[in-house]
Every structure is written in C-alpha cells, then in structure tokens.
Amino acid sequence: MTYIYYKRKNIYQNYPQETATVKWINDVTVEISDHTLNVKQDTFNDNDGSN
C-alpha cells in the first residue's frame, strides 16, 4: 500500500498584492503573476528581497 502525504508550503508572498494570476505549466511548475516557480524547490517573497 502506498501513502502519499502532502505538506502545505507557502511558495509565493508579495504583500500588499491582493490578487494574483495563477497558471499551472505542468505538474511541478506554476506561473504566479509572471513569476515561474518549481513548487518542489522555489519560493518567491518580494518582501524580504531574497527571490
């Protein structure tokens, strides 16, 4: 029997942006407001300057 556990992870933060456009490119890549992220390894936080 195989168990799959999903862990919640914040990958995008851009305060004070209230809305974002989200487009899935494939199973692991998402484009959020013109920022392309690999959900397994990337994060975007415009508030701390470490993108």
CSV table of N, CA, C and O in Angstrom, one decimal:
chain,number,residue,atom,x,y,z
A,1,MET,N,0.8,-1.2,0.0
A,1,MET,CA,0.0,0.0,0.0
A,1,MET,C,0.9,1.2,0.0
A,1,MET,O,1.9,1.3,0.7
A,2,THR,N,0.6,2.2,-0.8
A,2,THR,CA,1.3,3.4,-0.9
A,2,THR,C,0.6,4.6,-0.3
A,2,THR,O,-0.6,4.8,-0.6
A,3,TYR,N,1.2,5.3,0.5
A,3,TYR,CA,0.6,6.5,1.1
A,3,TYR,C,1.3,7.7,0.6
A,3,TYR,O,2.5,7.8,0.5
A,4,ILE,N,0.5,8.7,0.3
A,4,ILE,CA,1.0,10.0,-0.2
A,4,ILE,C,0.6,11.1,0.8
A,4,ILE,O,-0.5,11.2,1.1
A,5,TYR,N,1.6,11.8,1.3
A,5,TYR,CA,1.4,12.8,2.2
A,5,TYR,C,1.7,14.2,1.6
A,5,TYR,O,2.8,14.3,1.0
A,6,TYR,N,0.8,15.1,1.7
A,6,TYR,CA,1.0,16.4,1.1
A,6,TYR,C,1.3,17.4,2.3
A,6,TYR,O,0.5,17.4,3.3
A,7,LYS,N,2.3,18.2,2.1
A,7,LYS,CA,2.6,19.2,3.1
A,7,LYS,C,2.3,20.5,2.6
A,7,LYS,O,2.7,20.8,1.4
A,8,ARG,N,1.6,21.4,3.3
A,8,ARG,CA,1.3,22.7,2.9
A,8,ARG,C,2.6,23.6,2.9
A,8,ARG,O,3.3,23.5,3.9
A,9,LYS,N,2.8,24.4,1.9
A,9,LYS,CA,4.0,25.2,1.8
A,9,LYS,C,3.7,26.5,1.1
A,9,LYS,O,3.0,26.5,0.0
A,10,ASN,N,4.1,27.6,1.7
A,10,ASN,CA,3.9,28.9,1.1
A,10,ASN,C,5.0,29.2,0.1
A,10,ASN,O,6.2,29.3,0.5
A,11,ILE,N,4.7,29.3,-1.2
A,11,ILE,CA,5.7,29.5,-2.2
A,11,ILE,C,5.7,30.9,-2.7
A,11,ILE,O,6.7,31.2,-3.4
A,12,TYR,N,4.7,31.7,-2.5
A,12,TYR,CA,4.6,33.0,-3.1
A,12,TYR,C,4.0,34.0,-2.1
A,12,TYR,O,3.0,33.8,-1.5
A,13,GLN,N,4.8,35.0,-1.8
A,13,GLN,CA,4.3,36.1,-1.0
A,13,GLN,C,4.7,37.4,-1.6
A,13,GLN,O,5.9,37.6,-1.9
A,14,ASN,N,3.8,38.3,-1.8
A,14,ASN,CA,4.1,39.6,-2.4
A,14,ASN,C,3.2,40.7,-1.8
A,14,ASN,O,2.3,41.2,-2.5
A,15,TYR,N,3.3,41.0,-0.5
A,15,TYR,CA,2.5,42.0,0.1
A,15,TYR,C,2.9,43.3,-0.4
A,15,TYR,O,4.0,43.6,-0.6
A,16,PRO,N,1.9,44.2,-0.7
A,16,PRO,CA,0.5,44.2,-0.4
A,16,PRO,C,-0.4,43.7,-1.6
A,16,PRO,O,-1.5,44.1,-1.7
A,17,GLN,N,0.2,43.0,-2.5
A,17,GLN,CA,-0.6,42.5,-3.7
A,17,GLN,C,-1.8,41.7,-3.2
A,17,GLN,O,-1.7,40.8,-2.4
A,18,GLU,N,-3.0,42.1,-3.7
A,18,GLU,CA,-4.2,41.4,-3.2
A,18,GLU,C,-4.7,40.3,-4.1
A,18,GLU,O,-5.4,39.4,-3.6
A,19,THR,N,-4.3,40.4,-5.4
A,19,THR,CA,-4.8,39.3,-6.3
A,19,THR,C,-3.6,38.9,-7.1
A,19,THR,O,-2.6,39.6,-7.3
A,20,ALA,N,-3.6,37.7,-7.6
A,20,ALA,CA,-2.6,37.1,-8.4
A,20,ALA,C,-3.2,36.2,-9.5
A,20,ALA,O,-4.2,35.7,-9.3
A,21,THR,N,-2.5,36.2,-10.6
A,21,THR,CA,-2.9,35.3,-11.7
A,21,THR,C,-2.1,34.0,-11.6
A,21,THR,O,-0.8,34.1,-11.4
A,22,VAL,N,-2.7,32.9,-11.6
A,22,VAL,CA,-2.0,31.6,-11.4
A,22,VAL,C,-2.3,30.7,-12.6
A,22,VAL,O,-3.4,30.5,-13.1
A,23,LYS,N,-1.2,30.1,-13.2
A,23,LYS,CA,-1.3,29.2,-14.3
A,23,LYS,C,-0.4,28.1,-14.1
A,23,LYS,O,0.9,28.3,-14.0
A,24,TRP,N,-0.9,26.9,-14.1
A,24,TRP,CA,0.0,25.7,-14.0
A,24,TRP,C,0.6,25.4,-15.4
A,24,TRP,O,-0.1,25.3,-16.3
A,25,ILE,N,1.9,25.2,-15.4
A,25,ILE,CA,2.6,24.9,-16.6
A,25,ILE,C,2.7,23.4,-16.8
A,25,ILE,O,2.4,22.9,-17.9
A,26,ASN,N,3.0,22.7,-15.7
A,26,ASN,CA,3.0,21.2,-15.7
A,26,ASN,C,2.8,20.8,-14.2
A,26,ASN,O,2.4,21.6,-13.4
A,27,ASP,N,3.1,19.5,-13.9
A,27,ASP,CA,2.8,19.0,-12.6
A,27,ASP,C,3.6,19.7,-11.5
A,27,ASP,O,3.2,19.7,-10.3
A,28,VAL,N,4.8,20.3,-11.8
A,28,VAL,CA,5.6,20.9,-10.8
A,28,VAL,C,5.9,22.3,-11.0
A,28,VAL,O,6.6,23.0,-10.2
A,29,THR,N,5.5,22.9,-12.1
A,29,THR,CA,5.8,24.3,-12.4
A,29,THR,C,4.5,25.1,-12.5
A,29,THR,O,3.5,24.7,-13.1
A,30,VAL,N,4.5,26.3,-11.8
A,30,VAL,CA,3.4,27.2,-11.8
A,30,VAL,C,3.9,28.6,-12.1
A,30,VAL,O,5.0,28.9,-11.7
A,31,GLU,N,3.1,29.3,-12.8
A,31,GLU,CA,3.4,30.7,-13.0
A,31,GLU,C,2.4,31.6,-12.2
A,31,GLU,O,1.2,31.5,-12.4
A,32,ILE,N,2.9,32.4,-11.3
A,32,ILE,CA,2.1,33.3,-10.5
A,32,ILE,C,2.5,34.7,-10.8
A,32,ILE,O,3.7,35.1,-10.5
A,33,SER,N,1.6,35.5,-11.3
A,33,SER,CA,1.8,36.9,-11.6
A,33,SER,C,3.2,37.1,-12.3
A,33,SER,O,4.0,37.9,-11.8
A,34,ASP,N,3.5,36.4,-13.4
A,34,ASP,CA,4.7,36.5,-14.2
A,34,ASP,C,5.9,36.0,-13.5
A,34,ASP,O,7.0,36.3,-13.9
A,35,HIS,N,5.8,35.2,-12.4
A,35,HIS,CA,7.0,34.6,-11.8
A,35,HIS,C,6.8,33.1,-11.9
A,35,HIS,O,5.8,32.5,-11.5
A,36,THR,N,7.7,32.4,-12.6
A,36,THR,CA,7.6,31.0,-12.8
A,36,THR,C,8.4,30.3,-11.6
A,36,THR,O,9.5,30.6,-11.4
A,37,LEU,N,7.7,29.3,-11.0
A,37,LEU,CA,8.2,28.6,-9.8
A,37,LEU,C,8.1,27.1,-10.0
A,37,LEU,O,7.1,26.6,-10.4
A,38,ASN,N,9.1,26.4,-9.5
A,38,ASN,CA,9.1,25.0,-9.4
A,38,ASN,C,8.6,24.8,-8.0
A,38,ASN,O,9.3,25.1,-7.0
A,39,VAL,N,7.4,24.2,-7.8
A,39,VAL,CA,6.8,24.1,-6.5
A,39,VAL,C,7.6,23.2,-5.5
A,39,VAL,O,7.4,23.2,-4.3
A,40,LYS,N,8.4,22.3,-6.0
A,40,LYS,CA,9.2,21.5,-5.2
A,40,LYS,C,10.4,22.2,-4.6
A,40,LYS,O,11.0,21.7,-3.5
A,41,GLN,N,10.9,23.2,-5.2
A,41,GLN,CA,12.2,23.8,-4.7
A,41,GLN,C,12.2,25.4,-4.6
A,41,GLN,O,13.0,25.9,-3.9
A,42,ASP,N,11.3,26.1,-5.4
A,42,ASP,CA,11.4,27.5,-5.4
A,42,ASP,C,10.4,28.2,-4.5
A,42,ASP,O,9.3,27.6,-4.1
A,43,THR,N,10.7,29.4,-4.1
A,43,THR,CA,9.8,30.3,-3.4
A,43,THR,C,10.0,31.7,-3.9
A,43,THR,O,11.1,32.0,-4.4
A,44,PHE,N,9.0,32.5,-3.7
A,44,PHE,CA,9.1,33.9,-4.1
A,44,PHE,C,8.6,34.8,-2.9
A,44,PHE,O,7.4,34.6,-2.5
A,45,ASN,N,9.4,35.6,-2.4
A,45,ASN,CA,9.0,36.5,-1.3
A,45,ASN,C,9.5,37.9,-1.6
A,45,ASN,O,10.7,38.1,-1.3
A,46,ASP,N,8.7,38.8,-2.2
A,46,ASP,CA,9.2,40.1,-2.6
A,46,ASP,C,9.4,41.0,-1.4
A,46,ASP,O,10.0,42.0,-1.5
A,47,ASN,N,8.9,40.6,-0.2
A,47,ASN,CA,9.0,41.4,1.0
A,47,ASN,C,10.4,41.4,1.6
A,47,ASN,O,10.8,42.3,2.3
A,48,ASP,N,11.2,40.3,1.4
A,48,ASP,CA,12.5,40.2,2.1
A,48,ASP,C,13.6,40.4,1.1
A,48,ASP,O,14.8,40.4,1.5
A,49,GLY,N,13.3,40.5,-0.2
A,49,GLY,CA,14.4,40.7,-1.2
A,49,GLY,C,15.2,39.5,-1.6
A,49,GLY,O,16.1,39.6,-2.4
A,50,SER,N,14.8,38.3,-1.1
A,50,SER,CA,15.6,37.1,-1.4
A,50,SER,C,14.8,36.2,-2.4
A,50,SER,O,14.3,35.2,-2.0
A,51,ASN,N,14.7,36.6,-3.6
A,51,ASN,CA,13.9,35.8,-4.6
A,51,ASN,C,14.8,34.8,-5.2
A,51,ASN,O,15.7,34.9,-5.8
